Short mmCIF file of the C-alpha atoms (twelve columns), coordinates in Angstrom:
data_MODEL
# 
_entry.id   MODEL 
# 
loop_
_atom_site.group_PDB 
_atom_site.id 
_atom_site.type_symbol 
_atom_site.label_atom_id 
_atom_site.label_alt_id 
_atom_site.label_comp_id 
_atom_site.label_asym_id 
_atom_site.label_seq_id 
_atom_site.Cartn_x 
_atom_site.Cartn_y 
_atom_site.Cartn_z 
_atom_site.pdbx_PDB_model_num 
ATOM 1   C CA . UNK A 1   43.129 307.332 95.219  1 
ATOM 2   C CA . UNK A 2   45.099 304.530 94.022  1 
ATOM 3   C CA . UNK A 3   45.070 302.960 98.166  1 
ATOM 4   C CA . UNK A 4   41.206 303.463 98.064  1 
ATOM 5   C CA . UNK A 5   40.833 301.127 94.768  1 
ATOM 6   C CA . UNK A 6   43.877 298.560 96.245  1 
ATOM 7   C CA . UNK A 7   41.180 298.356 99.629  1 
ATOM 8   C CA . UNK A 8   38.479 298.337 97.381  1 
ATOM 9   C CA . UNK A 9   39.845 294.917 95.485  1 
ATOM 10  C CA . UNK A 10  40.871 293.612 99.278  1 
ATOM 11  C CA . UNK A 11  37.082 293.935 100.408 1 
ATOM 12  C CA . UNK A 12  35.495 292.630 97.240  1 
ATOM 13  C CA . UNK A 13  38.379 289.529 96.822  1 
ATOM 14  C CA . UNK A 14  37.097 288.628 100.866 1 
ATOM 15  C CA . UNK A 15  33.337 288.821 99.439  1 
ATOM 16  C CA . UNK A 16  34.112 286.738 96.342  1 
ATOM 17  C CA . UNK A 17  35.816 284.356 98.892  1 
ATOM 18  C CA . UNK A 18  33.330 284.123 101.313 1 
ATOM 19  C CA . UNK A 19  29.821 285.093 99.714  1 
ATOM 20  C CA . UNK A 20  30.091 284.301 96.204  1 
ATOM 21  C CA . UNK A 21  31.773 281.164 96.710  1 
ATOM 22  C CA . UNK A 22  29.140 279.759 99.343  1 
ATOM 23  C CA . UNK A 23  26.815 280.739 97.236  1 
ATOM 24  C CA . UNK A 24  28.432 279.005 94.398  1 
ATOM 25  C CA . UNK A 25  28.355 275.707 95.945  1 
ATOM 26  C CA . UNK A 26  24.264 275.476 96.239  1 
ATOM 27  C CA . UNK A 27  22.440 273.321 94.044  1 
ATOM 28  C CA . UNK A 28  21.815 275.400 90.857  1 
ATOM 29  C CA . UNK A 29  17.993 276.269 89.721  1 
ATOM 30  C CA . UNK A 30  19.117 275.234 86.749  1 
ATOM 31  C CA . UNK A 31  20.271 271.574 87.099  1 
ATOM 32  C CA . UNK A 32  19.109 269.012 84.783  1 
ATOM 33  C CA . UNK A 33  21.167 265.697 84.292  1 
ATOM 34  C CA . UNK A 34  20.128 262.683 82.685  1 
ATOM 35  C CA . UNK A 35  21.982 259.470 82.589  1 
ATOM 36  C CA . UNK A 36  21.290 255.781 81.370  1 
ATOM 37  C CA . UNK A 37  21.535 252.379 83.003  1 
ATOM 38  C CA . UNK A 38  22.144 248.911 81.181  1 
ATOM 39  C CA . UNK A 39  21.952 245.856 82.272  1 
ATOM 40  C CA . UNK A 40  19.656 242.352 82.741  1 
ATOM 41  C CA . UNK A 41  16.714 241.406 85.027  1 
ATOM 42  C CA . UNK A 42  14.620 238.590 86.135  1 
ATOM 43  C CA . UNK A 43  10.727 238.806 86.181  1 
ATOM 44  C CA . UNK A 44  7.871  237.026 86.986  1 
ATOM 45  C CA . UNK A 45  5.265  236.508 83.796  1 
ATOM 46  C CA . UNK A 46  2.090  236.748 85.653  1 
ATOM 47  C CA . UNK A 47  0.101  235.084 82.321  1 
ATOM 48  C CA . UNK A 48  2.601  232.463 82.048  1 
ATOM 49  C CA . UNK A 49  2.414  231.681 85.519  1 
ATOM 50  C CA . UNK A 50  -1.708 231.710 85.032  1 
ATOM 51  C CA . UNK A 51  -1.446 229.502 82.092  1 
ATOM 52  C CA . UNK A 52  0.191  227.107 84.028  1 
ATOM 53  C CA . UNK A 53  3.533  227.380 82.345  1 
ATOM 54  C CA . UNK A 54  6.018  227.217 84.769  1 
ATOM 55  C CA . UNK A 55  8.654  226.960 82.000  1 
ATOM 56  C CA . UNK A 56  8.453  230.237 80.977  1 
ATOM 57  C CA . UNK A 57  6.640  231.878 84.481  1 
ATOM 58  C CA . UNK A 58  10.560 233.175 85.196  1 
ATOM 59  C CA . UNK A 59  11.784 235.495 82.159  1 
ATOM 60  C CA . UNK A 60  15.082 235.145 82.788  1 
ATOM 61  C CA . UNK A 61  18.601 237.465 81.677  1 
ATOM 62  C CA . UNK A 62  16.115 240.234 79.994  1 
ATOM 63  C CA . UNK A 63  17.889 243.258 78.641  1 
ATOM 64  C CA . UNK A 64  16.939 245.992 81.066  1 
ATOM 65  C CA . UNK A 65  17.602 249.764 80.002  1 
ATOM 66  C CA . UNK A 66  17.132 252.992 82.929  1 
ATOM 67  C CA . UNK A 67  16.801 256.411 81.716  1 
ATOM 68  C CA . UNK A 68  17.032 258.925 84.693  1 
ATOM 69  C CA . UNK A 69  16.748 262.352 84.906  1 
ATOM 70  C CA . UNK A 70  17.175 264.604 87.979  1 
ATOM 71  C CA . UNK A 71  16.454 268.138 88.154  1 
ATOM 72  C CA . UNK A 72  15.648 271.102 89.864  1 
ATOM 73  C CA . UNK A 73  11.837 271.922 89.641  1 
ATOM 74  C CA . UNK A 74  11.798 275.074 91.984  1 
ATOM 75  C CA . UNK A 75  13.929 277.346 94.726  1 
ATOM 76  C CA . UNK A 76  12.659 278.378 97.985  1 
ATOM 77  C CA . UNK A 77  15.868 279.704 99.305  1 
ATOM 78  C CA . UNK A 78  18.081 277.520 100.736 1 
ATOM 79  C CA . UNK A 79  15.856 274.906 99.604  1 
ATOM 80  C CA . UNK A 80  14.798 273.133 96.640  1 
ATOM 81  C CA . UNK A 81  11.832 270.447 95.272  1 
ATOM 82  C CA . UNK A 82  13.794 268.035 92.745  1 
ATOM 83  C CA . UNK A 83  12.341 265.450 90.558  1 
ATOM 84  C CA . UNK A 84  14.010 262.511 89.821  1 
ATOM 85  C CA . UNK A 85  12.465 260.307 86.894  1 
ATOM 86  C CA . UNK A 86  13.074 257.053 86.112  1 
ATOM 87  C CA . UNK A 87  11.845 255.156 82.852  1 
ATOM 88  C CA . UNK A 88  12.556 251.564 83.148  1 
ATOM 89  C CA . UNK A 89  12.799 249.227 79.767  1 
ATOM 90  C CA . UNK A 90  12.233 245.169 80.109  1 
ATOM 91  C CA . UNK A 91  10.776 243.945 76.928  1 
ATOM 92  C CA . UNK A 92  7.878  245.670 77.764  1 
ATOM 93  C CA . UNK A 93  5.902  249.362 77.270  1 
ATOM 94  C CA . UNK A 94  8.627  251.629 79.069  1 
ATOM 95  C CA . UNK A 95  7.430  252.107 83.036  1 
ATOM 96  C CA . UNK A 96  8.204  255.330 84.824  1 
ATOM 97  C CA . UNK A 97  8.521  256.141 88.178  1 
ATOM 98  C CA . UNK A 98  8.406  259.633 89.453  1 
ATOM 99  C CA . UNK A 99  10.042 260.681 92.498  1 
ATOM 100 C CA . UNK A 100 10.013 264.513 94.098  1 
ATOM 101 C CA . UNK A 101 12.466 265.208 96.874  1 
ATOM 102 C CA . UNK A 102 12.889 268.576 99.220  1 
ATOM 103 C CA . UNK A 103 16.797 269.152 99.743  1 
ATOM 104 C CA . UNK A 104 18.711 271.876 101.432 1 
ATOM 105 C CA . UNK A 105 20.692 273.005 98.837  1 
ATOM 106 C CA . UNK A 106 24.175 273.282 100.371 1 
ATOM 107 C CA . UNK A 107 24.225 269.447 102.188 1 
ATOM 108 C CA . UNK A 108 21.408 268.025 99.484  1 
ATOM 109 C CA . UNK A 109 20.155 266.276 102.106 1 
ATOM 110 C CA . UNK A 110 16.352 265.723 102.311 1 
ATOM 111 C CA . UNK A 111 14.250 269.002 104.474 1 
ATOM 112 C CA . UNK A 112 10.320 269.276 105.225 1 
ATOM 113 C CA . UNK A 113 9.045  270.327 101.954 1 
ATOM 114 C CA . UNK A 114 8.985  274.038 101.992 1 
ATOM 115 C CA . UNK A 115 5.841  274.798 99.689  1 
ATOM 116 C CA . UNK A 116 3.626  271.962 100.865 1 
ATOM 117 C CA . UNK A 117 4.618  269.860 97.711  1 
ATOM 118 C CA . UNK A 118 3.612  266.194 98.321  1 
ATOM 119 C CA . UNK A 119 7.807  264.911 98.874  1 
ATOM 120 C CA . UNK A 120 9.441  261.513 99.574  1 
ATOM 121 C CA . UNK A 121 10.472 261.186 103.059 1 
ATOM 122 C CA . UNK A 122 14.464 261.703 102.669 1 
ATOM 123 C CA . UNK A 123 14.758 263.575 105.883 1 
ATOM 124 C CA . UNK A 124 18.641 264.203 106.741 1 
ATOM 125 C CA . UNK A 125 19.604 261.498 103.651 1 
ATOM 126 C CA . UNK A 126 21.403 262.083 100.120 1 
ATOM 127 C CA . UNK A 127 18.743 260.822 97.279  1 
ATOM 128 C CA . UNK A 128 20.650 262.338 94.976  1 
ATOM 129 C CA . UNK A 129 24.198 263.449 95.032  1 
ATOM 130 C CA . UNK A 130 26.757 264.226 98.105  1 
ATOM 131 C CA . UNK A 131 27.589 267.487 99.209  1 
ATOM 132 C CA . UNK A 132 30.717 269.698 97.831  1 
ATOM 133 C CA . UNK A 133 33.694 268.264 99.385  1 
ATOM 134 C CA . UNK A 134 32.519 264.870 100.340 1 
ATOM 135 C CA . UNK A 135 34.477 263.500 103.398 1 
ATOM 136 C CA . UNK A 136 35.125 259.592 103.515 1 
ATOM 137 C CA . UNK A 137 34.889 259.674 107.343 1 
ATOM 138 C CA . UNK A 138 31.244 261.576 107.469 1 
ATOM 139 C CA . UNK A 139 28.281 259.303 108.335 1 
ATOM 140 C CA . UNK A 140 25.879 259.621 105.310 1 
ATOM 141 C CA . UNK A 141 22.505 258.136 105.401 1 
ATOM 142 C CA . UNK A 142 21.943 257.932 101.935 1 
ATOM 143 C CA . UNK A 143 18.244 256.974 100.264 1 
ATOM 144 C CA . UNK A 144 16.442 253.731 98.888  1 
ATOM 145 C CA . UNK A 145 13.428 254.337 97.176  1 
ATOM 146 C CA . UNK A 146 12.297 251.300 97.382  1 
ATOM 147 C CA . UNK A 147 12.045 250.838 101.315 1 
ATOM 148 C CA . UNK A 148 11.662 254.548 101.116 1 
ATOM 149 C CA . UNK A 149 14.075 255.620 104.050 1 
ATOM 150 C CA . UNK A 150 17.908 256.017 104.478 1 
ATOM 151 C CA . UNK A 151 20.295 253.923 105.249 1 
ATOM 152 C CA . UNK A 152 23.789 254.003 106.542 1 
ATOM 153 C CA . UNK A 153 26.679 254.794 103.989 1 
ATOM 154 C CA . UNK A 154 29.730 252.602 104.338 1 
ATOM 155 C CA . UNK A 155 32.950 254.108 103.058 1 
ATOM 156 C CA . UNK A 156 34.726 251.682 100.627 1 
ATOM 157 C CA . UNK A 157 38.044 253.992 99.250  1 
ATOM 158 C CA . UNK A 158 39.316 256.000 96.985  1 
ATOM 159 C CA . UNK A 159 39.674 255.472 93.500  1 
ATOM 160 C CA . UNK A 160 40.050 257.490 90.124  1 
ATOM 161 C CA . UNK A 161 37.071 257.139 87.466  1 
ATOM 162 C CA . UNK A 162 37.658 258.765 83.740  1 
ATOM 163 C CA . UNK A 163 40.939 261.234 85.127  1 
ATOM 164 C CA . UNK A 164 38.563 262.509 88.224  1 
ATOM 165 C CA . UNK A 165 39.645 261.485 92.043  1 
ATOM 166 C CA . UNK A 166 36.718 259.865 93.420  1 
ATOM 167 C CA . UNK A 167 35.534 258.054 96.834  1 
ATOM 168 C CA . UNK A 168 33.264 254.806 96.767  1 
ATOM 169 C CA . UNK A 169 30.277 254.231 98.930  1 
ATOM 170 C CA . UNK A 170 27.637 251.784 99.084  1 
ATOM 171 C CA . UNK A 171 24.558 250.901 100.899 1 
ATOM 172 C CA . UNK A 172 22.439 247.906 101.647 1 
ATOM 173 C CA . UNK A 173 19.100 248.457 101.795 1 
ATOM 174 C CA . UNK A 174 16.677 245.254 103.167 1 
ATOM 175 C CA . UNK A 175 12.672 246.042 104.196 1 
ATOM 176 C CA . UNK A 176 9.251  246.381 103.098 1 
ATOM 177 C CA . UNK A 177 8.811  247.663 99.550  1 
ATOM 178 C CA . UNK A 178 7.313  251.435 99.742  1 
ATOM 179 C CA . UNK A 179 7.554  252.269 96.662  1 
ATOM 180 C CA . UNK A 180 3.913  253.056 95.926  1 
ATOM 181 C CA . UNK A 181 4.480  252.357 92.242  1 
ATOM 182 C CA . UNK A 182 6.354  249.584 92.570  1 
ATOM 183 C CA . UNK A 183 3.882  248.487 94.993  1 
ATOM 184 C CA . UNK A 184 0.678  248.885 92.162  1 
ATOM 185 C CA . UNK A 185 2.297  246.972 89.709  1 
ATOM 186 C CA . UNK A 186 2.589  244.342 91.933  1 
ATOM 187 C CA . UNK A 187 -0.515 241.548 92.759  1 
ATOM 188 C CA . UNK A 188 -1.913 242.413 96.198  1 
ATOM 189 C CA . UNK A 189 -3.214 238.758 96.550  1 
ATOM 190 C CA . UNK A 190 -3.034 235.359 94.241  1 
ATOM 191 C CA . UNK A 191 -5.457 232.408 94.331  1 
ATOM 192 C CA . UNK A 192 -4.556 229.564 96.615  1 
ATOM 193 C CA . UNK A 193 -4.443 227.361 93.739  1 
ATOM 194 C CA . UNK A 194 -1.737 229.064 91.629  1 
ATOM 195 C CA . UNK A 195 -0.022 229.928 94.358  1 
ATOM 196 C CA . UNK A 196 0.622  226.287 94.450  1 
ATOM 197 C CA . UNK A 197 1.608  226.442 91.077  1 
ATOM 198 C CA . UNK A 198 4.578  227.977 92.370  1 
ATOM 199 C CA . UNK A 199 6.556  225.088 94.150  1 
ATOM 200 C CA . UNK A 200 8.205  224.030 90.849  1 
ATOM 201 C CA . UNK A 201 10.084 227.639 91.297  1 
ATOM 202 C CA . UNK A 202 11.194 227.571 94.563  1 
ATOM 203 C CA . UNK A 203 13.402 225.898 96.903  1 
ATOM 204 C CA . UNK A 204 12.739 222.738 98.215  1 
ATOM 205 C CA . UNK A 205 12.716 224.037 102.336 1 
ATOM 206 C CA . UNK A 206 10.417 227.057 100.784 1 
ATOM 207 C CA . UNK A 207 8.417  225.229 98.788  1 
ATOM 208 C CA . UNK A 208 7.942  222.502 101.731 1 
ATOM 209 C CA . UNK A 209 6.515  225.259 104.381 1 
ATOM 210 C CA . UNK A 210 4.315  226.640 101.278 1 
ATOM 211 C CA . UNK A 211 2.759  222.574 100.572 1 
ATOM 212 C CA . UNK A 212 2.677  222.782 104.357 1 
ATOM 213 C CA . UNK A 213 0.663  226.150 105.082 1 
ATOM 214 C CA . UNK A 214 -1.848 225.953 101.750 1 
ATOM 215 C CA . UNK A 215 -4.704 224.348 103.504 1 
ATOM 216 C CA . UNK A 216 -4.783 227.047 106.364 1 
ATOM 217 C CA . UNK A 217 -4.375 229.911 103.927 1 
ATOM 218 C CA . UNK A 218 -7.510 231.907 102.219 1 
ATOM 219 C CA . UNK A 219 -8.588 231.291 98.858  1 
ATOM 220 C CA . UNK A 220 -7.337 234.380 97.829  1 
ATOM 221 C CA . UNK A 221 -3.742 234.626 99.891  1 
ATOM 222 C CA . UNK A 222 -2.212 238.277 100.695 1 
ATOM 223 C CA . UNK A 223 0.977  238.908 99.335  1 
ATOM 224 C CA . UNK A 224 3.793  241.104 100.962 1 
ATOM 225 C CA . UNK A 225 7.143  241.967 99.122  1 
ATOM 226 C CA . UNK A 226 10.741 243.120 100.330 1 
ATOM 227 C CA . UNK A 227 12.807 245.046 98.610  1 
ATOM 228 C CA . UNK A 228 16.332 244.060 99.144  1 
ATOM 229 C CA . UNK A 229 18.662 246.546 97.714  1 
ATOM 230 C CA . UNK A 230 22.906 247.185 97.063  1 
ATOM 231 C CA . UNK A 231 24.460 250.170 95.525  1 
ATOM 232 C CA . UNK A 232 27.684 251.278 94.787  1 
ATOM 233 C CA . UNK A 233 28.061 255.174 94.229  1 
ATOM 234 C CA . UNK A 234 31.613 256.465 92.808  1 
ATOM 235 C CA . UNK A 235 31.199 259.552 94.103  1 
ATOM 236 C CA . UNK A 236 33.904 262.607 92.867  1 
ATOM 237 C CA . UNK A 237 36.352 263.768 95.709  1 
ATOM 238 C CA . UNK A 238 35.847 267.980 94.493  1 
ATOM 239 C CA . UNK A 239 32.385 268.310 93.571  1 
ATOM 240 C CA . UNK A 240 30.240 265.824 95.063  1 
ATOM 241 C CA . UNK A 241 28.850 264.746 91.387  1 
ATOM 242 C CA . UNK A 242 28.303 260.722 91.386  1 
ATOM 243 C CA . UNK A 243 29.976 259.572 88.418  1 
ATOM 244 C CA . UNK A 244 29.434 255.943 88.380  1 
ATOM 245 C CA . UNK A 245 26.808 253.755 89.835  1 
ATOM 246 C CA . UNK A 246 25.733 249.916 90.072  1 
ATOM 247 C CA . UNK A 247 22.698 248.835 91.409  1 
ATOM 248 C CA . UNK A 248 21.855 245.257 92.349  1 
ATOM 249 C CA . UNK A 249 17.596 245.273 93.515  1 
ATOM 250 C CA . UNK A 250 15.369 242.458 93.998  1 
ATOM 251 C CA . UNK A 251 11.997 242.357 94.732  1 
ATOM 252 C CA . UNK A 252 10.940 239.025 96.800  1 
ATOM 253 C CA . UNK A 253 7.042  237.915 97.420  1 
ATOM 254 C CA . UNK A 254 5.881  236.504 100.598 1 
ATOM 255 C CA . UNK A 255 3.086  234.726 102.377 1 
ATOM 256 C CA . UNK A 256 2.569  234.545 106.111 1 
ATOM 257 C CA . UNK A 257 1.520  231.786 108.002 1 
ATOM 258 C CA . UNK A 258 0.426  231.917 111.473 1 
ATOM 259 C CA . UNK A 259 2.688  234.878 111.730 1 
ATOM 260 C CA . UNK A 260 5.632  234.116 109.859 1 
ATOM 261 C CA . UNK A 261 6.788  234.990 106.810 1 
ATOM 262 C CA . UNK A 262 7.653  232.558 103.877 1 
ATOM 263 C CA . UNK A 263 9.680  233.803 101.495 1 
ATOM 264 C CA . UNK A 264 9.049  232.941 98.170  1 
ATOM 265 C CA . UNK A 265 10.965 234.043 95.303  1 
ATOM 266 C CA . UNK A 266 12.102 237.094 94.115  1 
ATOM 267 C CA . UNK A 267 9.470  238.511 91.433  1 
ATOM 268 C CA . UNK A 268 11.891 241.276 90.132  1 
ATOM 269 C CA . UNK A 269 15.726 241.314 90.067  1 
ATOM 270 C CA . UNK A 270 17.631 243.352 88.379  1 
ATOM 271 C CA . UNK A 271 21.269 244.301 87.846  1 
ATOM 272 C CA . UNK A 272 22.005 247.263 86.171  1 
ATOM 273 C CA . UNK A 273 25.252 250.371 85.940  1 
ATOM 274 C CA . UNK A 274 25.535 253.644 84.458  1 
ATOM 275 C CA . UNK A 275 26.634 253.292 80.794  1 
ATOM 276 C CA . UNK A 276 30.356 254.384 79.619  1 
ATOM 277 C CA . UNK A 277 29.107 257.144 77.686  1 
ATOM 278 C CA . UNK A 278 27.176 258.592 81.011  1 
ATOM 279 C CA . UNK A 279 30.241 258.041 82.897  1 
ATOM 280 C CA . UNK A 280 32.116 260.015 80.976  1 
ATOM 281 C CA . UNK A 281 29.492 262.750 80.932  1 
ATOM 282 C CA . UNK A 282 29.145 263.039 84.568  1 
ATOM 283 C CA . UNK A 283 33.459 263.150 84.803  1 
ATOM 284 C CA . UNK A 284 33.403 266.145 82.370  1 
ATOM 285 C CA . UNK A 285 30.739 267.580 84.370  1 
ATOM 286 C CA . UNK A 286 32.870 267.329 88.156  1 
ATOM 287 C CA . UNK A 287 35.572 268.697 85.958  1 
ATOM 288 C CA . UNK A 288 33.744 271.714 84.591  1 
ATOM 289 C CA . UNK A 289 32.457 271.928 88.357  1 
ATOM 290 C CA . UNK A 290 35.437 271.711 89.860  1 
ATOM 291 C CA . UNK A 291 37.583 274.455 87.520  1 
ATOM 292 C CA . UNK A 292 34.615 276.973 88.539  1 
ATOM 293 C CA . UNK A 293 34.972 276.426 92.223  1 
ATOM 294 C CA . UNK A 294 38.938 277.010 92.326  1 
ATOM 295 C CA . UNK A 295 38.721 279.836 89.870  1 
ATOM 296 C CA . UNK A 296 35.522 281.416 92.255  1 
ATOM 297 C CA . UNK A 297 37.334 280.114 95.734  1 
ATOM 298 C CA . UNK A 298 41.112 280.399 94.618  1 
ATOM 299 C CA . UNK A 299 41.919 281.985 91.574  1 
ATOM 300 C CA . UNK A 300 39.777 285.467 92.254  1 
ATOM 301 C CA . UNK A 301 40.259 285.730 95.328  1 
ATOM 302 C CA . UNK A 302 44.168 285.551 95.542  1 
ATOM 303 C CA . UNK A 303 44.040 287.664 92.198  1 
ATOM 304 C CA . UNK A 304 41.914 290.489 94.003  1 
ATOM 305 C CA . UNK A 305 43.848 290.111 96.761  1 
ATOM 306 C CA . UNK A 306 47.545 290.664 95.057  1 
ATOM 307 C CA . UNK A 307 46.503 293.534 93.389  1 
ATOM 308 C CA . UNK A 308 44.492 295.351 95.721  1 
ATOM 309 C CA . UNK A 309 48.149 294.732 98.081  1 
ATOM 310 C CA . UNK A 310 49.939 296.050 95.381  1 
ATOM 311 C CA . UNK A 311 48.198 299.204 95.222  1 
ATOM 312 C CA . UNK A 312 48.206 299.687 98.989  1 
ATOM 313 C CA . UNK A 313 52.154 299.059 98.843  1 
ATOM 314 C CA . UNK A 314 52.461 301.583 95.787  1 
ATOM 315 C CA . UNK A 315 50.015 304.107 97.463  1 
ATOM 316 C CA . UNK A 316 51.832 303.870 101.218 1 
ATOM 317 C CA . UNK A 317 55.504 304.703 99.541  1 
ATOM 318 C CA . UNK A 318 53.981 307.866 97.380  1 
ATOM 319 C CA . UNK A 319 52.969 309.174 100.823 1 
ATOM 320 C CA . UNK A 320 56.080 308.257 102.876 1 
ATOM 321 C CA . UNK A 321 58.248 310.249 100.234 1 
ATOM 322 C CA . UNK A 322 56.253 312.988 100.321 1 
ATOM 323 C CA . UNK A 323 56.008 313.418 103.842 1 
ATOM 324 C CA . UNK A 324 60.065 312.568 104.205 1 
ATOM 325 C CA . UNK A 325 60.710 315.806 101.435 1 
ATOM 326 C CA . UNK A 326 58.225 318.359 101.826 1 
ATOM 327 C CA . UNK A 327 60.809 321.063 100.819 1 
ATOM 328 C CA . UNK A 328 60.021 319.323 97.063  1 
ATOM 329 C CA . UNK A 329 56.912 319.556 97.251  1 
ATOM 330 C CA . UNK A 330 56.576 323.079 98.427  1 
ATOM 331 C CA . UNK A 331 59.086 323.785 95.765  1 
ATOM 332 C CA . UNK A 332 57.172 321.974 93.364  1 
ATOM 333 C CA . UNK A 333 53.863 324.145 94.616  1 
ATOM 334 C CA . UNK A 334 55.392 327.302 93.991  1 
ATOM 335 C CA . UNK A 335 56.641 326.556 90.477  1 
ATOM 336 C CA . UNK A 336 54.726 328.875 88.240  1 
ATOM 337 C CA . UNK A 337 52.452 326.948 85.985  1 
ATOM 338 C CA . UNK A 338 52.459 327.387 82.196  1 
ATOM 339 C CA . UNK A 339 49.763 329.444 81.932  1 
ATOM 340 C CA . UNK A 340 51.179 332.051 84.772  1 
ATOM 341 C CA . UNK A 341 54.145 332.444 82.785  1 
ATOM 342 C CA . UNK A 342 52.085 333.005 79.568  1 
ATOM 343 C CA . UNK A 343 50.246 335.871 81.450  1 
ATOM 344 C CA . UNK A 344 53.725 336.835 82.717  1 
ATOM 345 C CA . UNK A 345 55.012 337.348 79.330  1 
ATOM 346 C CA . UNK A 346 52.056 338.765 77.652  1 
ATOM 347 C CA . UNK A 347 52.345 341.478 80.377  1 
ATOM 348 C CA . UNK A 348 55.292 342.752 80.015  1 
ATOM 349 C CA . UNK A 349 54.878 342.533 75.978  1 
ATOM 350 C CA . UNK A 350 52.059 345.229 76.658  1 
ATOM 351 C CA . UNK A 351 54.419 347.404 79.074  1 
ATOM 352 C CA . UNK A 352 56.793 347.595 76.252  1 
# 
């Protein structure tokens, strides 16, 4: 009995090891993290600029605030729809921009949506997080929602951030803005004439080709915008969990002339990083994170397996005396047992 239980704690420390665990590293149903961004901004004051007030058409060093929250808003498996909101603050009525993601839950990289929910196109790129174990020497596309696609990770080293051992990668992002909301809040066209308004703003080579293509251009001139985007992700060596983040974004108008693009001025700009207090948040989190996956992939396993050993080992040397002395046991077999001597007694009691 006691080798069936030591082989029963061998089979189940191998299943905590190798299910559980696995298991244990997918992106919870339950996640919900929110963090918060500081930092300033640059924008372009559309009435200023119609008022003809080019001294205040640039609102310059604006205190910009970013609350985002990422979570998990339903499991299909190995697969999962996430939501990522972010509420941006510039002075202005907060603006929020919603973002839904389908990620395979082990990698978190971005899958065909597996419910037909409407989903960003992250296919094979990290919008959110890195996989469990991050390696510094994987290739990680990694996703700008701006330009809407991924873009190549580059590995920058490793680092420590609040007590947790973390790697640093960034990305340069530098296309057409996608963003759809972005995109709406954004004039689709301006009138020849304040376009012109804009030379005052803009370097003298730009603002030369602008002077220089106004009389070809419609009254009402098309604008296009590119997003140009850096971030830096401090991501945590165990758990995958980015702890730190800066973000440097700008958001540059154009006009094309006979083909070719003139590049304005950048309309939005913004440079913003995770707060202390969020930093330290996410840290605890990887740390909570991390003590769960040794004690599920280390720690139970290694426990399960000692003792189910142990067992084996006592049960194996309980059979290998009894088979070296079966003279004992016999002996021990034929012993009368207390209650055959009782009888024994009580018998003769009667003869007498």
């Amino acid at each position: 009995m006691v080798g069936l239980v030591g082989l029963v704690l061998l089979v189940v420390a191998v299943l905590t090891r190798f299910v559980v665990l696995p298991a244990g590293q997918k992106l919870p149903k339950s996640t919900d993290v929110s963090v918060q961004y500081t930092g300033t901004g640059t924008f372009l004051d559309a009435n200023a600029l119609a008022a003809g007030d080019m001294e205040h058409a640039l609102a310059k060093d604006v205190p910009v605030s970013i609350d985002r929250r990422t979570y998990v808003k339903s499991v299909h498996g190995d697969h999962a729809i996430v939501g990522d909101d972010v509420t941006v603050r510039a002075g202005g009525p907060p603006q929020t921009n919603r973002h839904t993601y389908a990620l395979d839950r082990t990698s978190l990289a971005g899958v065909a949506s597996p419910d037909g929910t409407v989903v960003e196109p992250t296919s094979g790129s990290l919008p959110v997080a890195w996989p469990i174990g991050p390696s510094p020497s994987a290739q990680y596309q990694l996703y700008d929602t701006a330009t809407q696609r991924g873009w190549p990770g580059k590995y920058l080293g490793a680092g420590s951030t609040d007590g947790r051992s973390t790697y640093r990668f960034t990305y340069v992002a530098d296309a057409a803005l996608k963003d759809p909301t972005v995109v709406k809040s954004l004039p689709a066209a301006l009138p020849k004439g304040l376009l012109s308004s804009l030379s005052p703003l803009l370097a003298t080579e730009t603002a030369g080709r602008l002077t220089a293509a106004l009389p070809s251009l419609p009254a009402n001139v098309p604008i296009s915008y590119t997003a140009r985007t850096t971030v830096v992700a401090v991501v945590d060596q165990q758990t995958g969990l980015v702890v730190d983040t800066t973000q440097d974004q700008r958001i540059i108008a154009s006009v094309a002339d006979a083909g070719r693009a003139i590049q304005l001025l950048p309309v939005m700009s913004v440079k913003v990083k995770l707060t202390s207090a969020s930093v330290t948040e996410l840290a605890d989190k990887a740390a909570s994170g991390g003590r769960l996956l040794i004690l599920i992939g280390v720690v139970a396993p290694l426990a399960l397996a000692a003792v189910g050993l142990l067992l084996i080992i006592v049960a194996v040397i309980r059979r290998t005396r009894t088979a070296a002395n079966p003279s004992a046991a016999g002996a021990a077999s034929d012993r009368p047992t207390a209650p055959a001597v009782k009888e024994s007694v009580r018998a003769e009691a009667d003869r007498d």
